[in-house]
Tab-separated table of C-alpha atoms in Angstrom:
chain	number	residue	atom	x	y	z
A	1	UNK	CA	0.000	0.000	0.000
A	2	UNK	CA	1.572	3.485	-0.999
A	3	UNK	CA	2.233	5.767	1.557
A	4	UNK	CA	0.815	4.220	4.334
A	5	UNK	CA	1.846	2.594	7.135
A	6	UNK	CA	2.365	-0.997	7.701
A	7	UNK	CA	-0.340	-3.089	8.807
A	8	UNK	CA	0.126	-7.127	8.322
A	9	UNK	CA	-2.576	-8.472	5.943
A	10	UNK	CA	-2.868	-10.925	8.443
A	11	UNK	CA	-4.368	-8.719	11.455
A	12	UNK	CA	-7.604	-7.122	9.362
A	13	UNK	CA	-10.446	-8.162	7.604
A	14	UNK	CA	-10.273	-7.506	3.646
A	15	UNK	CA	-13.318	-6.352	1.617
A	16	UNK	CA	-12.585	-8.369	-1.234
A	17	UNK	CA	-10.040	-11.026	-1.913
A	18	UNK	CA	-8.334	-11.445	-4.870
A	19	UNK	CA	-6.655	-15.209	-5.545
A	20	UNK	CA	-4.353	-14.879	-9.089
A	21	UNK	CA	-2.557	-12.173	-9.914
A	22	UNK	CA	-2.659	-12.533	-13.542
A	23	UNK	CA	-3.819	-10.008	-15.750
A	24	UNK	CA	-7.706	-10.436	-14.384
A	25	UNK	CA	-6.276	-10.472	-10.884
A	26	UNK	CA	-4.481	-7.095	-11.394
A	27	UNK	CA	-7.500	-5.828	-13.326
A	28	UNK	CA	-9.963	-6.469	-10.565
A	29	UNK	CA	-7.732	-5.445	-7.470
A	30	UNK	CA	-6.960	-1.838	-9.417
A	31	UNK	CA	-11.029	-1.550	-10.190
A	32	UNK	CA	-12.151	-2.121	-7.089
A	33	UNK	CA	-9.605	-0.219	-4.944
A	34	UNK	CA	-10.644	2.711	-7.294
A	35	UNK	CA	-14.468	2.013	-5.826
A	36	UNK	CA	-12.840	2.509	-2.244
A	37	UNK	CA	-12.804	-1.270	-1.380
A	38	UNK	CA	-9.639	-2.827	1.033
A	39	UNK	CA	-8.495	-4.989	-1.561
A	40	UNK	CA	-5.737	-8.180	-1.017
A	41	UNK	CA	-3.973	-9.915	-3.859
A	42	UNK	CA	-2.893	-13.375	-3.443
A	43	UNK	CA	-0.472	-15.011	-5.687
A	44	UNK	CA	1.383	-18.075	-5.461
A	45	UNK	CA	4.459	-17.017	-7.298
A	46	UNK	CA	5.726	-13.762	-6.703
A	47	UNK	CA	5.119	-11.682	-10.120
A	48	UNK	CA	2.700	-9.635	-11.279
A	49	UNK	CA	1.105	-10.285	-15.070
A	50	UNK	CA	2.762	-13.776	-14.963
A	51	UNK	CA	1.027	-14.355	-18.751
A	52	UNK	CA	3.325	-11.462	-19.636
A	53	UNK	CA	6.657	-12.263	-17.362
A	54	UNK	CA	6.211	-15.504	-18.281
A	55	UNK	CA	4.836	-16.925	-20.835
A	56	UNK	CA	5.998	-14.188	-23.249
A	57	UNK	CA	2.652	-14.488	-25.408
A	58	UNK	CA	3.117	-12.374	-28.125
A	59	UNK	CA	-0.636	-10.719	-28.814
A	60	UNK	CA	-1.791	-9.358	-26.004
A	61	UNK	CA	-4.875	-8.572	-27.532
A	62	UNK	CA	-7.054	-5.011	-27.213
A	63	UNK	CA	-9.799	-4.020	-24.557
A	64	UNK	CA	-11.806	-0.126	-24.955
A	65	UNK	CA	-11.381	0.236	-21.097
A	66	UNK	CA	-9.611	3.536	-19.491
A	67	UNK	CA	-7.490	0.798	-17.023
A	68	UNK	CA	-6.058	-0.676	-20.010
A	69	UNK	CA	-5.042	1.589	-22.098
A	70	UNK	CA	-3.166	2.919	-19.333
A	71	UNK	CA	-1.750	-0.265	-18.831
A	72	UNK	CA	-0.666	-0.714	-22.894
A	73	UNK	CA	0.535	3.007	-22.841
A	74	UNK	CA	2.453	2.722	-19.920
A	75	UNK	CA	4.297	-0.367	-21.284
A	76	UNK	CA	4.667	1.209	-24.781
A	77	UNK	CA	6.101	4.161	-23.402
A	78	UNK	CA	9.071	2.310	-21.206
A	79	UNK	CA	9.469	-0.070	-24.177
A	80	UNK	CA	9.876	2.803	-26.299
A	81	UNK	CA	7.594	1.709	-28.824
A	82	UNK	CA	3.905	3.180	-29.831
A	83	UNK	CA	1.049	1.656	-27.986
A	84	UNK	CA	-0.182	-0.677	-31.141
A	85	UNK	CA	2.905	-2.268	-31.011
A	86	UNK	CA	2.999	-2.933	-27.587
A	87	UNK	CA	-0.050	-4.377	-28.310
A	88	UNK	CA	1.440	-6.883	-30.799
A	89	UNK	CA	4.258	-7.340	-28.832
A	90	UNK	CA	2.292	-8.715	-25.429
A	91	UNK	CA	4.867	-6.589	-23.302
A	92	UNK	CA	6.872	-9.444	-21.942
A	93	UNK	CA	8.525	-8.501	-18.511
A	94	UNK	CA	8.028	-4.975	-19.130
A	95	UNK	CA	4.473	-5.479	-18.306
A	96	UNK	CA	5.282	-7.020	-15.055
A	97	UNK	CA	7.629	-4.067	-14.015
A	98	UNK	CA	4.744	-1.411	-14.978
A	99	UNK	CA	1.975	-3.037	-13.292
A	100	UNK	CA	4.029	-3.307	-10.693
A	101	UNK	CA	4.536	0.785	-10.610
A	102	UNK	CA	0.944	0.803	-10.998
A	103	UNK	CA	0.241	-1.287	-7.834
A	104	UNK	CA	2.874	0.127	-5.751
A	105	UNK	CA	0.976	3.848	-6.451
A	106	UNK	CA	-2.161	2.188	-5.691
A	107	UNK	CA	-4.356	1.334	-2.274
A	108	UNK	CA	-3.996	-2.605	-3.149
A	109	UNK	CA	-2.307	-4.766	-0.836
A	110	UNK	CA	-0.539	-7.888	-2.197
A	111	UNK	CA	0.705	-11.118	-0.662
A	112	UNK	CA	3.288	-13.261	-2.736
A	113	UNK	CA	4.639	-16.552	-2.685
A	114	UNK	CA	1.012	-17.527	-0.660
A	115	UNK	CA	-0.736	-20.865	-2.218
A	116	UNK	CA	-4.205	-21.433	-0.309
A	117	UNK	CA	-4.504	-24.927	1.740
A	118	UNK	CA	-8.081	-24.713	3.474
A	119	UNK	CA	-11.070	-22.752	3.595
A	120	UNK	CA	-13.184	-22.180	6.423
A	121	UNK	CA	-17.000	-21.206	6.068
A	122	UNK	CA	-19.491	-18.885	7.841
A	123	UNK	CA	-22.281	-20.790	6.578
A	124	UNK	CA	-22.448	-20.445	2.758
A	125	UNK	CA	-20.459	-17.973	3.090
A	126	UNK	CA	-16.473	-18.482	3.082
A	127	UNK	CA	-15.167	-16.727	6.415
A	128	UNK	CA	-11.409	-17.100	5.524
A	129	UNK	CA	-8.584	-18.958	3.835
A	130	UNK	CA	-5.886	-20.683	4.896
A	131	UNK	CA	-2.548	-20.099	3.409
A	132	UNK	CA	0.634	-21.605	2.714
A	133	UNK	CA	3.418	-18.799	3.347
A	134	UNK	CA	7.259	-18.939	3.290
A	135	UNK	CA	6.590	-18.355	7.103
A	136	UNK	CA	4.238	-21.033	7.557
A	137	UNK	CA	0.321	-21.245	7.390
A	138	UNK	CA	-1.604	-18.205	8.045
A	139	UNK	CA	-4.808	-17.349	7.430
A	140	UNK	CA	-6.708	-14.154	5.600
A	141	UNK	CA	-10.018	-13.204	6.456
A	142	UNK	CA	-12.256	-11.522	3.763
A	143	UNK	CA	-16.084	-10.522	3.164
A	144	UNK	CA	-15.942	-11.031	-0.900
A	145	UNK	CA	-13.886	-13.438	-3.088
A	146	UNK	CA	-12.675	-13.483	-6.545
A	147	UNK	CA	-10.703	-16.689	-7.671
A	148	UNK	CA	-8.806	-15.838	-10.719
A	149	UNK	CA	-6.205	-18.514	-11.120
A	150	UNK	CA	-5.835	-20.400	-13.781
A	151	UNK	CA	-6.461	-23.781	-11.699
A	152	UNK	CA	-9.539	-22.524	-10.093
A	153	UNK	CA	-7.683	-22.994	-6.913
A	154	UNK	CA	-10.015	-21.281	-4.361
A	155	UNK	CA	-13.424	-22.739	-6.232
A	156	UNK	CA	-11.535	-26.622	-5.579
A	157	UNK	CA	-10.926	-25.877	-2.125
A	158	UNK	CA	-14.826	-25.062	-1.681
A	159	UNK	CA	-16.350	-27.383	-3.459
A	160	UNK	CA	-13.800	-30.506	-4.831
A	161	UNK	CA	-16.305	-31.552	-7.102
A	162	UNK	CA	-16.043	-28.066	-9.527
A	163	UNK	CA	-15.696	-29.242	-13.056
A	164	UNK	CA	-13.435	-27.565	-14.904
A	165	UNK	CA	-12.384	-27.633	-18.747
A	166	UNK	CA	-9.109	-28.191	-20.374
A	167	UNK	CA	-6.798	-25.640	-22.376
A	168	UNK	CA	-7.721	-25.842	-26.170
A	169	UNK	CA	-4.756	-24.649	-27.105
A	170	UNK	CA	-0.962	-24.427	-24.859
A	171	UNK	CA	1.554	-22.645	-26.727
A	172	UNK	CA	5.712	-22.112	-25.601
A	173	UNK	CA	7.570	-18.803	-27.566
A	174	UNK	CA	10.820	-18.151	-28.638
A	175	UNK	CA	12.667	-15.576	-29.265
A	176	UNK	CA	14.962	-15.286	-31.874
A	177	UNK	CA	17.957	-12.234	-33.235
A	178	UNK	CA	19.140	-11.988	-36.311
A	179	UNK	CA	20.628	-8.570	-37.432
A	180	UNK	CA	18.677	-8.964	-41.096
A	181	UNK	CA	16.266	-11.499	-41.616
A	182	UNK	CA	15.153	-10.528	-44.846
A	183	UNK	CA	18.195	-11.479	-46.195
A	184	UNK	CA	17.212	-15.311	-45.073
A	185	UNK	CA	15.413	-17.333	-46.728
A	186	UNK	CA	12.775	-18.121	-43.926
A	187	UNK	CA	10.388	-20.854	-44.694
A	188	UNK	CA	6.407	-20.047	-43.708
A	189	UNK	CA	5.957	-23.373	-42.099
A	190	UNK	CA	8.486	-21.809	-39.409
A	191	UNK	CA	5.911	-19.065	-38.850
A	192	UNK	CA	8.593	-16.393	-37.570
A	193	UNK	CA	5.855	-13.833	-36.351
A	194	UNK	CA	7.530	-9.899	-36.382
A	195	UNK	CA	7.215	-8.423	-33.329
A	196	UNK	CA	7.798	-4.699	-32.698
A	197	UNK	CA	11.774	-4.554	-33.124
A	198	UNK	CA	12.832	-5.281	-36.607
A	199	UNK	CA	15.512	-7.754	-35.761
A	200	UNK	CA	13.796	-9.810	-33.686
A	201	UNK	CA	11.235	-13.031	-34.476
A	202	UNK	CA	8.567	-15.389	-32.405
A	203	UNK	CA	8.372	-18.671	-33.127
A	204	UNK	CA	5.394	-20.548	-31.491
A	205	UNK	CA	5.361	-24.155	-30.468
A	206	UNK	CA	1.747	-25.787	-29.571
A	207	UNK	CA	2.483	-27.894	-26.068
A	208	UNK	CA	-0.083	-30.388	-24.381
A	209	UNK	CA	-1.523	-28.689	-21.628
A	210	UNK	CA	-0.258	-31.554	-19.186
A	211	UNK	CA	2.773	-32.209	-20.320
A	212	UNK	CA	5.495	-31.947	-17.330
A	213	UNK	CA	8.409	-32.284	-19.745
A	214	UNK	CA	6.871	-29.167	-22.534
A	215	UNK	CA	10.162	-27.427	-21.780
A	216	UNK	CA	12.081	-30.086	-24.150
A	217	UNK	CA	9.661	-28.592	-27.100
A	218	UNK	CA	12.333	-26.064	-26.811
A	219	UNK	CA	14.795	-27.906	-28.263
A	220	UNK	CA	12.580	-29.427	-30.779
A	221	UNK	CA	11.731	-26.033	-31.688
A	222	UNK	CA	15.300	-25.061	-32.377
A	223	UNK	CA	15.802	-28.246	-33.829
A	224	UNK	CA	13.711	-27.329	-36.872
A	225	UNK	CA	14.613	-24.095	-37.195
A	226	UNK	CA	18.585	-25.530	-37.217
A	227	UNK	CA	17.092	-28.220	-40.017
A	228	UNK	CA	15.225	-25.078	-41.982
A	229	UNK	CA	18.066	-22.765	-41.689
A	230	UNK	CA	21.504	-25.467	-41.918
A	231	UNK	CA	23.436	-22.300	-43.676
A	232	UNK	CA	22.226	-19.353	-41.403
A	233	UNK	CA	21.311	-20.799	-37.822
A	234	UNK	CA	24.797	-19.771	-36.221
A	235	UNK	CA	23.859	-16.026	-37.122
A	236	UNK	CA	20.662	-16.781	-35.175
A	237	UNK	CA	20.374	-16.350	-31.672
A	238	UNK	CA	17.945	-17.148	-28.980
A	239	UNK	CA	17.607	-14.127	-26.010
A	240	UNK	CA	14.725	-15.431	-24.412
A	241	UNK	CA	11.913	-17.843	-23.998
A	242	UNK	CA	8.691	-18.529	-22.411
A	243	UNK	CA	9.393	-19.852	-18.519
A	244	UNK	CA	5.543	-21.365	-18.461
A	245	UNK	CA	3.091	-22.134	-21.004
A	246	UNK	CA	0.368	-19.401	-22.567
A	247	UNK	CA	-3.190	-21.468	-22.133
A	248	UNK	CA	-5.999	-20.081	-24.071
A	249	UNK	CA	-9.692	-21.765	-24.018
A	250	UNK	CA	-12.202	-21.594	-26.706
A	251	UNK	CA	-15.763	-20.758	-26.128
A	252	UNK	CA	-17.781	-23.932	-25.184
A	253	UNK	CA	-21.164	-21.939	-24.515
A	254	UNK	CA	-23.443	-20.825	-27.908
A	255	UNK	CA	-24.769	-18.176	-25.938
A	256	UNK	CA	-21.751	-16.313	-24.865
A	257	UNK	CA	-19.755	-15.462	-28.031
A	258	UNK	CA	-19.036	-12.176	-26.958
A	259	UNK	CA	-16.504	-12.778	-24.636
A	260	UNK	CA	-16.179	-14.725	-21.195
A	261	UNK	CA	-17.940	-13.542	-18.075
A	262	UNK	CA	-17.581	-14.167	-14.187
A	263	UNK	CA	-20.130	-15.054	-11.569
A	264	UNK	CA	-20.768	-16.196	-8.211
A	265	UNK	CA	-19.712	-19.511	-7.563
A	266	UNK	CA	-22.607	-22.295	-7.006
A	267	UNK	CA	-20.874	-23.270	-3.516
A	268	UNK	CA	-19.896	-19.922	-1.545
A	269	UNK	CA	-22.305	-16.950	-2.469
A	270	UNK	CA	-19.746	-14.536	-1.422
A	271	UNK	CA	-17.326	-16.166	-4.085
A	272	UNK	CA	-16.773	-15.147	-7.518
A	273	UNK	CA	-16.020	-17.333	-10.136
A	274	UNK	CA	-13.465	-15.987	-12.165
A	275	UNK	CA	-11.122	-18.727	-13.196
A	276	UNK	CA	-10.610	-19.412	-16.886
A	277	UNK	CA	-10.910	-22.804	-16.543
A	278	UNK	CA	-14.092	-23.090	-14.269
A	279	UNK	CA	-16.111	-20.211	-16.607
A	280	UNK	CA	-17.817	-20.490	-20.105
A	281	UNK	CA	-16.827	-18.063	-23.245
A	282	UNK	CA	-13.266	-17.731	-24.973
A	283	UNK	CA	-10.167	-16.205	-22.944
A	284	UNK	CA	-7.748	-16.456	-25.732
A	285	UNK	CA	-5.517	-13.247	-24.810
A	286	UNK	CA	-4.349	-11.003	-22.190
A	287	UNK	CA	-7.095	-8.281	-22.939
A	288	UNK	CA	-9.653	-11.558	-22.547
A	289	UNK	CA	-8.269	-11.972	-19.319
A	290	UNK	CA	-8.336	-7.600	-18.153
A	291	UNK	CA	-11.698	-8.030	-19.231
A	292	UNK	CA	-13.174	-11.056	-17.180
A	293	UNK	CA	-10.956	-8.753	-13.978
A	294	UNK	CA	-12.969	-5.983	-14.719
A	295	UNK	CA	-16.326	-8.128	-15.058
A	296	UNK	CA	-15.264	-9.691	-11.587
A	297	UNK	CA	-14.845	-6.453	-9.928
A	298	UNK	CA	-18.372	-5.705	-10.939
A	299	UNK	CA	-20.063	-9.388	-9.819
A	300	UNK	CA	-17.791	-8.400	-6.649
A	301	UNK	CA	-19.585	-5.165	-5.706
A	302	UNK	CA	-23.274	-6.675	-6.441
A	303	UNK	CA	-22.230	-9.644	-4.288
A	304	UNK	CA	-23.460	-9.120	-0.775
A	305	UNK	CA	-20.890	-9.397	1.353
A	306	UNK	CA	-20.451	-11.739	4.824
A	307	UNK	CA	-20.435	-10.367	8.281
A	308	UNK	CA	-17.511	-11.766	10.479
A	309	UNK	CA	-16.448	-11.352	13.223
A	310	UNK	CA	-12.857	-10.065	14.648
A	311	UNK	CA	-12.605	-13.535	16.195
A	312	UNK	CA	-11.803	-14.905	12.795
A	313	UNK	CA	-8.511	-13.954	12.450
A	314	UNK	CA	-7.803	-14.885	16.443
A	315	UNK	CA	-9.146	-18.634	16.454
A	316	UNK	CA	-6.453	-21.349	16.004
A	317	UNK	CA	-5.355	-22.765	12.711
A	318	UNK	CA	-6.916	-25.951	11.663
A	319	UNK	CA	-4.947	-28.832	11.242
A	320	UNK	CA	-3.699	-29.632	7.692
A	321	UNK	CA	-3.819	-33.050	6.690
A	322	UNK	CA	-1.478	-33.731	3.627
A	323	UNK	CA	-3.195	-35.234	0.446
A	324	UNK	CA	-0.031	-37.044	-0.860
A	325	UNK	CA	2.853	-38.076	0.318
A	326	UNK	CA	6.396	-38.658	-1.140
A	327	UNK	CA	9.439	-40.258	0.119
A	328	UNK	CA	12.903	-39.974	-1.098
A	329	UNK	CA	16.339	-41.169	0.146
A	330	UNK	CA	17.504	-37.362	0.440
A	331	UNK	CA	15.586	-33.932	0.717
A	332	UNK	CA	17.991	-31.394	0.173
A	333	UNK	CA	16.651	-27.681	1.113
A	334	UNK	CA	17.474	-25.029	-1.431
A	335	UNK	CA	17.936	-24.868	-4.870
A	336	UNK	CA	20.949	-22.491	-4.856
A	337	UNK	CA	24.631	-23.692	-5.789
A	338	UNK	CA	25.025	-25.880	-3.051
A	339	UNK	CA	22.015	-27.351	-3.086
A	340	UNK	CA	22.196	-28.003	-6.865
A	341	UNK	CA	25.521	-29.717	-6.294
A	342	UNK	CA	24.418	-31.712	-3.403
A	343	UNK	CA	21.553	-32.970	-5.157
């Protein structure tokens, strides 16, 4: 929170919220801390715009909404290109460090590296969440709910049997230099997409949404650009590539071509179900996913919200009982250089 002084998230009771702090995450926390609620953002990793930072999509797609052309100028103007472009060119981890800015300037309050474990009810309402913290569990206490994420985790937690729908498309990007590429003969079954800066192409590689090993499409990627290109490849170099896969879903409702749309969840009336896969109608970009934020900050406001009581956030911890458990001969703690070679 800007200019104000620090209060732990875990000593008050939140108006809304906010699990996911992808681009619908950021959208709704922003909205709704413009509308004068106490907003909380909960993310499990500890980046903002993660689609962006991440995934490097390369269309982030356009919105007519105030918030996010503010957003695309902002980005365009610190990646010193015009706002179409940044458009086209989905922002990458600029985006993160100018939503970021944004935040920081902004009333929202925002809890990283926080994965929820349990939720506890006020009758069909949900009271508070339980959270898995680098310092332990802990819980947050709020009177609205927005579940964002892309793996509906909140909406699971309340009711197990949520049905959700798979990806119809997963797609890894990579980023390739070469100081003239019209002076290569580039096959179109490549499909080198231009991005905003001239020497610089995407090439996209489709992934199965549950693959664990999609990072070895990499090399098949640059495999058959190496078989494409046997003359040219060692001018060609790779700067940087997606970290996690882009998911995009298709519409699967008739009725709701024009564009996906978030509601209360059938389980927790002071939830709202905002999760990609746990929602009807097409999120395909990152301006799909501002715009189901924005309708969530909306559903959020017309949800009434729960009454609680201060002795929410004062009652002991419930006991967390593990759902798997794995053994190996050696845990080693820390994924640093020592770790790495102890392992």
């Amino acid at each position: 929170m800007a200019n104000a002084p620090h209060r732990s998230v875990f000593d008050r009771i939140f108006d809304v919220i906010i699990l996911g702090t992808g681009y619908a995450g950021y959208a709704a926390a922003m909205e709704l801390a413009e509308r004068g609620q106490e907003v909380l953002l909960v993310g499990a990793g500890g980046d903002l715009l993660h689609e962006a930072g991440r995934s490097f999509a390369p269309d982030a797609g356009s919105l007519e909404h105030p918030r996010w052309r503010q957003l695309s100028q902002a980005i365009a103007d610190r990646a010193g290109i015009d706002a179409e472009a940044a458009g086209a060119a989905g922002g990458g981890a600029v985006a993160e460090l100018v939503a970021t800015e944004l935040l920081h300037r902004s009333p929202v309050n925002v809890l990283y590296y926080a994965r929820p474990v349990a939720v506890e009810r006020d009758g069909r309402n949900v009271a508070a969440l339980v959270l898995a913290t680098k310092a332990g569990p802990r819980r947050v206490a709020g009177r609205r709910w927005i579940d964002t994420t892309d793996t509906a985790e909140l909406l699971r937690l309340a009711d197990p049997a949520t049905a959700l729908r798979n990806p119809t498309s997963s797609r890894i990007h990579l980023y390739l230099q070469h100081h003239d590429w019209a002076s290569l003969n580039v096959p179109a079954e490549l499909g080198l997409a231009p991005t905003a800066w001239p020497t610089e192409r995407c090439m996209s590689v489709e992934v199965a949404h549950d693959d664990p090993d999609w990072r070895e499409q990499i090399v098949t990627g640059l495999e058959r650009l190496a078989a494409a290109l046997p003359d040219d490849v060692a001018s060609i170099s790779m700067t940087h590539c997606s970290v996690e896969p882009c998911h995009a879903w298709a519409t699967d409702d008739a009725q709701r071509q024009g564009g996906a749309s978030a509601g209360a969840a059938p389980s927790a009336t002071n939830v709202i179900n905002a999760a990609p896969p746990a929602i009807s109608g097409p999120i395909r970009t990152f301006a799909d996913r501002f715009a189901l934020g924005l309708h969530a900050a909306d559903a959020a406001l017309a949800c009434a919200p729960a009454e609680l009581s201060g002795d929410v956030l004062t009652r002991a911890l419930p006991r967390i009982e593990p759902v798997t458990q794995i053994e190996f001969d050696v845990v080693v703690a820390g994924a640093g250089t020592g770790g790495a070679v102890a392992a």
